[in-house]
Amino acid sequence: MISVQNLSFQYAAGNAIQFPDFTVTRGEHCLLLGESGSGKTTLLHLLGGLLRHYSGSLKIEDTELAQLSEASLDRFRGQNIGFIFQRNHLINALTVEKNLMMAPYLAGLKIESERITEVLSGLGLAEKRKSRVTQLSHGQAQRVAIARAVLNKPSIIFADEPTSALDDKNCERVIHLLMDVANQHQSTLLVATHDQRLKDKISNQVRLSSL
Ligand code: ADP
Ligand code: MG
């Protein structure tokens, strides 16, 4: 499903970041561990096609990402990948519902109101559908970000430090929520974190070394 070999990436200013080889099979959950600055976000952005021009090999479903055109990559991402960013990237001016509608809209898929209902209910957010993002607690906003990421039933979910700003109780909640939503559609789940609390939650782990 995901295969990384001999991968390295260089920002315009900076040293090349070298990543370890690993594979994640379909439906598997995997932790991407490493200190701050070790390249976790960079790797997720490469895997999601948000950063390009890497050297080495980066394959999703036997497709070498570098071989996709920008337009096919956008489509591929929208239809196959759910991204939960380090900062939740919700649009504050819009309601919860409108934020969720962005996911199918940007992927060129049909917007299904029932699917929005289903996902919001599943995450305990049904009453927040018409609320603006600014009216939510941090934990609720985090769940909306998860809802948006899973709305299109992606085959892969990437989460970047989903628990680092949360207390123990919400940390526990969010990681189980992510694993549950991934299991519902046999999605592959890759969670990047330096949060030691997650180490016992997912046994399959890839460790990035510090530079
Ligand atoms: P992590 O997510 O593990 O904290 P990052 O992927 O954010 O690590 O960063 C890896 C390295 O790349 C760091 O040294 C960081 O300073 C550098 N880096 C990250 N983003 C950029 C950027 N946009 N331009 C230049 N260097 C960057
Ligand atoms: Mg990061």
mmCIF file of C-alpha atoms and ligand atoms in Angstrom:
data_model
loop_
_atom_site.group_PDB
_atom_site.id
_atom_site.type_symbol
_atom_site.label_atom_id
_atom_site.label_comp_id
_atom_site.label_asym_id
_atom_site.label_seq_id
_atom_site.Cartn_x
_atom_site.Cartn_y
_atom_site.Cartn_z
ATOM 1 C CA MET A 1 0.000 0.000 0.000
ATOM 2 C CA ILE A 2 2.665 2.538 1.104
ATOM 3 C CA SER A 3 6.282 1.898 0.270
ATOM 4 C CA VAL A 4 9.244 4.161 0.992
ATOM 5 C CA GLN A 5 12.700 3.291 -0.328
ATOM 6 C CA ASN A 6 15.880 5.298 -0.258
ATOM 7 C CA LEU A 7 13.802 8.437 0.096
ATOM 8 C CA SER A 8 15.337 11.836 0.695
ATOM 9 C CA PHE A 9 14.092 15.374 0.404
ATOM 10 C CA GLN A 10 15.786 18.736 0.447
ATOM 11 C CA TYR A 11 14.148 22.078 1.166
ATOM 12 C CA ALA A 12 15.545 24.932 -0.929
ATOM 13 C CA ALA A 13 17.571 26.093 2.066
ATOM 14 C CA GLY A 14 18.719 23.210 4.222
ATOM 15 C CA ASN A 15 20.337 19.801 4.354
ATOM 16 C CA ALA A 16 18.752 16.761 2.754
ATOM 17 C CA ILE A 17 16.504 14.747 5.061
ATOM 18 C CA GLN A 18 17.040 10.991 4.635
ATOM 19 C CA PHE A 19 14.122 8.728 5.542
ATOM 20 C CA PRO A 20 14.275 5.071 6.618
ATOM 21 C CA ASP A 21 12.830 2.414 4.305
ATOM 22 C CA PHE A 22 9.449 1.056 5.350
ATOM 23 C CA THR A 23 6.205 -0.348 4.045
ATOM 24 C CA VAL A 24 2.706 -0.191 5.448
ATOM 25 C CA THR A 25 0.213 -2.735 4.180
ATOM 26 C CA ARG A 26 -3.433 -2.033 3.495
ATOM 27 C CA GLY A 27 -5.528 -1.472 6.602
ATOM 28 C CA GLU A 28 -2.505 -1.441 8.871
ATOM 29 C CA HIS A 29 -1.948 1.232 11.553
ATOM 30 C CA CYS A 30 1.521 2.675 11.931
ATOM 31 C CA LEU A 31 3.209 5.284 14.140
ATOM 32 C CA LEU A 32 5.816 7.602 12.694
ATOM 33 C CA LEU A 33 8.010 8.544 15.643
ATOM 34 C CA GLY A 34 10.807 11.084 15.921
ATOM 35 C CA GLU A 35 11.955 14.169 17.727
ATOM 36 C CA SER A 36 10.757 17.567 16.662
ATOM 37 C CA GLY A 37 12.603 18.501 13.460
ATOM 38 C CA SER A 38 13.278 14.896 12.423
ATOM 39 C CA GLY A 39 11.093 15.200 9.319
ATOM 40 C CA LYS A 40 7.713 13.696 10.273
ATOM 41 C CA THR A 41 5.640 16.503 8.776
ATOM 42 C CA THR A 42 7.861 16.573 5.698
ATOM 43 C CA LEU A 43 7.332 12.837 5.169
ATOM 44 C CA LEU A 44 3.548 13.084 5.540
ATOM 45 C CA HIS A 45 3.479 15.986 3.100
ATOM 46 C CA LEU A 46 5.543 13.959 0.619
ATOM 47 C CA LEU A 47 3.245 10.960 1.034
ATOM 48 C CA GLY A 48 0.218 13.199 0.530
ATOM 49 C CA GLY A 49 1.737 14.788 -2.549
ATOM 50 C CA LEU A 50 1.778 18.234 -0.944
ATOM 51 C CA LEU A 51 5.555 18.357 -1.423
ATOM 52 C CA ARG A 52 7.160 17.081 -4.607
ATOM 53 C CA HIS A 53 10.634 16.616 -6.080
ATOM 54 C CA TYR A 54 11.998 13.954 -3.782
ATOM 55 C CA SER A 55 14.717 11.504 -4.645
ATOM 56 C CA GLY A 56 14.359 7.764 -4.138
ATOM 57 C CA SER A 57 11.046 5.977 -4.273
ATOM 58 C CA LEU A 58 7.663 6.766 -2.757
ATOM 59 C CA LYS A 59 4.817 4.508 -3.820
ATOM 60 C CA ILE A 60 1.176 4.339 -2.910
ATOM 61 C CA GLU A 61 -0.677 1.350 -4.385
ATOM 62 C CA ASP A 62 2.268 0.696 -6.747
ATOM 63 C CA THR A 63 2.071 4.252 -8.117
ATOM 64 C CA GLU A 64 5.302 6.226 -7.915
ATOM 65 C CA LEU A 65 3.996 9.629 -6.795
ATOM 66 C CA ALA A 66 6.620 11.558 -8.801
ATOM 67 C CA GLN A 67 5.126 10.092 -11.980
ATOM 68 C CA LEU A 68 1.708 11.672 -11.433
ATOM 69 C CA SER A 69 1.004 15.071 -12.933
ATOM 70 C CA GLU A 70 0.062 17.848 -10.522
ATOM 71 C CA ALA A 71 -3.591 17.520 -11.533
ATOM 72 C CA SER A 72 -3.710 13.730 -11.144
ATOM 73 C CA LEU A 73 -1.966 14.061 -7.809
ATOM 74 C CA ASP A 74 -4.631 16.509 -6.595
ATOM 75 C CA ARG A 75 -7.370 14.113 -7.667
ATOM 76 C CA PHE A 76 -5.563 11.123 -6.189
ATOM 77 C CA ARG A 77 -5.161 12.921 -2.868
ATOM 78 C CA GLY A 78 -8.759 14.110 -2.737
ATOM 79 C CA GLN A 79 -10.175 10.673 -3.408
ATOM 80 C CA ASN A 80 -7.785 8.447 -1.487
ATOM 81 C CA ILE A 81 -6.208 10.390 1.321
ATOM 82 C CA GLY A 82 -7.642 11.978 4.454
ATOM 83 C CA PHE A 83 -5.264 14.472 6.030
ATOM 84 C CA ILE A 84 -5.407 15.664 9.621
ATOM 85 C CA PHE A 85 -2.953 18.517 9.845
ATOM 86 C CA GLN A 86 -0.907 19.584 12.843
ATOM 87 C CA ARG A 87 -2.992 22.739 12.994
ATOM 88 C CA ASN A 88 -6.487 21.735 12.109
ATOM 89 C CA HIS A 89 -6.808 23.926 8.971
ATOM 90 C CA LEU A 90 -10.536 24.381 9.461
ATOM 91 C CA ILE A 91 -12.076 27.529 8.041
ATOM 92 C CA ASN A 92 -13.179 29.612 11.006
ATOM 93 C CA ALA A 93 -15.641 31.743 9.074
ATOM 94 C CA LEU A 94 -17.664 28.685 8.030
ATOM 95 C CA THR A 95 -19.968 26.350 9.918
ATOM 96 C CA VAL A 96 -18.988 22.795 10.775
ATOM 97 C CA GLU A 97 -21.212 21.532 7.972
ATOM 98 C CA LYS A 98 -19.655 23.849 5.363
ATOM 99 C CA ASN A 99 -16.166 22.820 6.483
ATOM 100 C CA LEU A 100 -17.118 19.189 5.914
ATOM 101 C CA MET A 101 -18.613 19.966 2.512
ATOM 102 C CA MET A 102 -15.184 21.212 1.404
ATOM 103 C CA ALA A 103 -13.844 17.645 1.380
ATOM 104 C CA PRO A 104 -16.025 16.181 -1.388
ATOM 105 C CA TYR A 105 -16.154 19.547 -3.162
ATOM 106 C CA LEU A 106 -12.369 19.770 -3.479
ATOM 107 C CA ALA A 107 -12.120 16.129 -4.532
ATOM 108 C CA GLY A 108 -14.726 16.582 -7.264
ATOM 109 C CA LEU A 109 -17.108 14.165 -5.531
ATOM 110 C CA LYS A 110 -20.829 14.490 -4.896
ATOM 111 C CA ILE A 111 -21.767 16.161 -1.600
ATOM 112 C CA GLU A 112 -24.032 13.785 0.322
ATOM 113 C CA SER A 113 -25.886 15.291 3.231
ATOM 114 C CA GLU A 114 -26.572 11.851 4.768
ATOM 115 C CA ARG A 115 -22.863 11.069 4.810
ATOM 116 C CA ILE A 116 -22.222 14.319 6.718
ATOM 117 C CA THR A 117 -24.934 13.344 9.211
ATOM 118 C CA GLU A 118 -23.432 9.887 9.605
ATOM 119 C CA VAL A 119 -19.890 11.119 10.242
ATOM 120 C CA LEU A 120 -20.949 13.914 12.607
ATOM 121 C CA SER A 121 -23.115 11.535 14.640
ATOM 122 C CA GLY A 122 -20.332 8.990 14.802
ATOM 123 C CA LEU A 123 -18.038 11.607 16.312
ATOM 124 C CA GLY A 124 -20.609 13.014 18.735
ATOM 125 C CA LEU A 125 -20.911 16.286 16.823
ATOM 126 C CA ALA A 126 -24.469 16.105 15.492
ATOM 127 C CA GLU A 127 -25.662 19.191 17.428
ATOM 128 C CA LYS A 128 -22.674 21.210 16.208
ATOM 129 C CA ARG A 129 -23.529 20.933 12.519
ATOM 130 C CA LYS A 130 -24.607 24.566 12.180
ATOM 131 C CA SER A 131 -22.068 25.978 14.649
ATOM 132 C CA ARG A 132 -19.161 28.050 13.509
ATOM 133 C CA VAL A 133 -15.702 26.639 14.137
ATOM 134 C CA THR A 134 -14.929 29.555 16.472
ATOM 135 C CA GLN A 135 -17.756 28.396 18.754
ATOM 136 C CA LEU A 136 -16.184 24.988 19.350
ATOM 137 C CA SER A 137 -13.846 23.796 22.059
ATOM 138 C CA HIS A 138 -10.376 22.656 21.013
ATOM 139 C CA GLY A 139 -11.380 19.000 21.351
ATOM 140 C CA GLN A 140 -14.516 19.510 19.272
ATOM 141 C CA ALA A 141 -12.564 21.302 16.548
ATOM 142 C CA GLN A 142 -10.129 18.396 16.538
ATOM 143 C CA ARG A 143 -13.019 15.994 15.981
ATOM 144 C CA VAL A 144 -14.356 18.155 13.135
ATOM 145 C CA ALA A 145 -10.908 17.922 11.520
ATOM 146 C CA ILE A 146 -11.104 14.138 11.868
ATOM 147 C CA ALA A 147 -14.655 14.160 10.465
ATOM 148 C CA ARG A 148 -13.507 16.121 7.428
ATOM 149 C CA ALA A 149 -10.561 13.797 6.876
ATOM 150 C CA VAL A 150 -12.730 10.648 6.853
ATOM 151 C CA LEU A 151 -15.751 12.046 5.020
ATOM 152 C CA ASN A 152 -14.692 10.775 1.587
ATOM 153 C CA LYS A 153 -13.970 7.309 3.035
ATOM 154 C CA PRO A 154 -10.269 7.565 2.189
ATOM 155 C CA SER A 155 -8.205 4.412 1.865
ATOM 156 C CA ILE A 156 -5.388 6.188 3.721
ATOM 157 C CA ILE A 157 -5.501 8.523 6.718
ATOM 158 C CA PHE A 158 -2.502 10.641 7.663
ATOM 159 C CA ALA A 159 -2.546 12.406 11.027
ATOM 160 C CA ASP A 160 0.168 14.867 12.018
ATOM 161 C CA GLU A 161 0.608 15.201 15.808
ATOM 162 C CA PRO A 162 -3.120 14.731 16.423
ATOM 163 C CA THR A 163 -2.738 14.502 20.202
ATOM 164 C CA SER A 164 0.148 16.796 21.100
ATOM 165 C CA ALA A 165 -2.058 19.635 22.356
ATOM 166 C CA LEU A 166 -4.459 17.397 24.278
ATOM 167 C CA ASP A 167 -4.699 16.348 27.923
ATOM 168 C CA ASP A 168 -4.461 12.629 28.746
ATOM 169 C CA LYS A 169 -8.179 11.967 28.549
ATOM 170 C CA ASN A 170 -8.625 13.635 25.146
ATOM 171 C CA CYS A 171 -5.382 12.095 23.905
ATOM 172 C CA GLU A 172 -6.806 8.646 24.666
ATOM 173 C CA ARG A 173 -10.104 9.584 23.010
ATOM 174 C CA VAL A 174 -8.596 10.948 19.828
ATOM 175 C CA ILE A 175 -6.224 8.050 19.171
ATOM 176 C CA HIS A 176 -9.016 5.498 19.694
ATOM 177 C CA LEU A 177 -11.323 7.566 17.510
ATOM 178 C CA LEU A 178 -8.731 7.586 14.739
ATOM 179 C CA MET A 179 -8.212 3.840 14.993
ATOM 180 C CA ASP A 180 -11.975 3.227 15.015
ATOM 181 C CA VAL A 181 -12.694 5.385 11.965
ATOM 182 C CA ALA A 182 -9.764 3.770 10.155
ATOM 183 C CA ASN A 183 -11.074 0.306 10.999
ATOM 184 C CA GLN A 184 -14.577 1.145 9.787
ATOM 185 C CA HIS A 185 -13.341 1.367 6.207
ATOM 186 C CA GLN A 186 -10.171 -0.699 6.531
ATOM 187 C CA SER A 187 -8.238 2.506 5.921
ATOM 188 C CA THR A 188 -4.494 2.509 6.341
ATOM 189 C CA LEU A 189 -3.578 4.849 9.210
ATOM 190 C CA LEU A 190 -0.248 6.622 9.607
ATOM 191 C CA VAL A 191 0.122 8.815 12.702
ATOM 192 C CA ALA A 192 3.155 11.092 13.051
ATOM 193 C CA THR A 193 3.949 12.003 16.628
ATOM 194 C CA HIS A 194 6.544 12.742 19.258
ATOM 195 C CA ASP A 195 3.887 12.077 21.910
ATOM 196 C CA GLN A 196 5.261 9.298 24.131
ATOM 197 C CA ARG A 197 1.730 8.478 25.274
ATOM 198 C CA LEU A 198 0.948 6.931 21.893
ATOM 199 C CA LYS A 199 3.853 4.494 21.899
ATOM 200 C CA ASP A 200 1.860 1.664 23.449
ATOM 201 C CA LYS A 201 -1.218 2.260 21.313
ATOM 202 C CA ILE A 202 0.078 1.169 17.917
ATOM 203 C CA SER A 203 2.751 -1.510 17.835
ATOM 204 C CA ASN A 204 3.822 -1.012 14.239
ATOM 205 C CA GLN A 205 6.351 1.851 14.369
ATOM 206 C CA VAL A 206 8.772 3.674 12.097
ATOM 207 C CA ARG A 207 11.368 5.855 13.777
ATOM 208 C CA LEU A 208 12.953 8.882 12.097
ATOM 209 C CA SER A 209 16.395 9.718 13.355
ATOM 210 C CA SER A 210 17.325 13.246 14.308
ATOM 211 C CA LEU A 211 19.634 15.015 11.923
HETATM 212 P P1 ADP B 1 8.916 17.358 12.372
HETATM 213 O O1 ADP B 1 7.536 17.356 11.804
HETATM 214 O O2 ADP B 1 9.425 15.989 12.712
HETATM 215 O O3 ADP B 1 9.048 18.289 13.530
HETATM 216 P P2 ADP B 1 9.636 18.763 9.934
HETATM 217 O O4 ADP B 1 9.312 17.842 8.806
HETATM 218 O O5 ADP B 1 8.676 19.858 10.224
HETATM 219 O O6 ADP B 1 9.920 17.894 11.243
HETATM 220 O O7 ADP B 1 11.049 19.411 9.680
HETATM 221 C C1 ADP B 1 12.191 18.660 9.295
HETATM 222 C C2 ADP B 1 13.356 19.610 8.986
HETATM 223 O O8 ADP B 1 13.056 20.378 7.840
HETATM 224 C C3 ADP B 1 13.641 20.613 10.087
HETATM 225 O O9 ADP B 1 15.025 20.800 10.166
HETATM 226 C C4 ADP B 1 12.943 21.866 9.629
HETATM 227 O O10 ADP B 1 13.593 23.004 10.120
HETATM 228 C C5 ADP B 1 13.072 21.769 8.124
HETATM 229 N N1 ADP B 1 11.936 22.410 7.436
HETATM 230 C C6 ADP B 1 10.626 22.162 7.639
HETATM 231 N N2 ADP B 1 9.840 22.899 6.834
HETATM 232 C C7 ADP B 1 10.691 23.659 6.096
HETATM 233 C C8 ADP B 1 10.516 24.646 5.065
HETATM 234 N N3 ADP B 1 9.296 24.975 4.616
HETATM 235 N N4 ADP B 1 11.628 25.212 4.535
HETATM 236 C C9 ADP B 1 12.871 24.874 4.965
HETATM 237 N N5 ADP B 1 13.107 23.957 5.918
HETATM 238 C C10 ADP B 1 12.040 23.357 6.488
HETATM 239 MG MG MG B 2 5.777 18.219 12.492
#
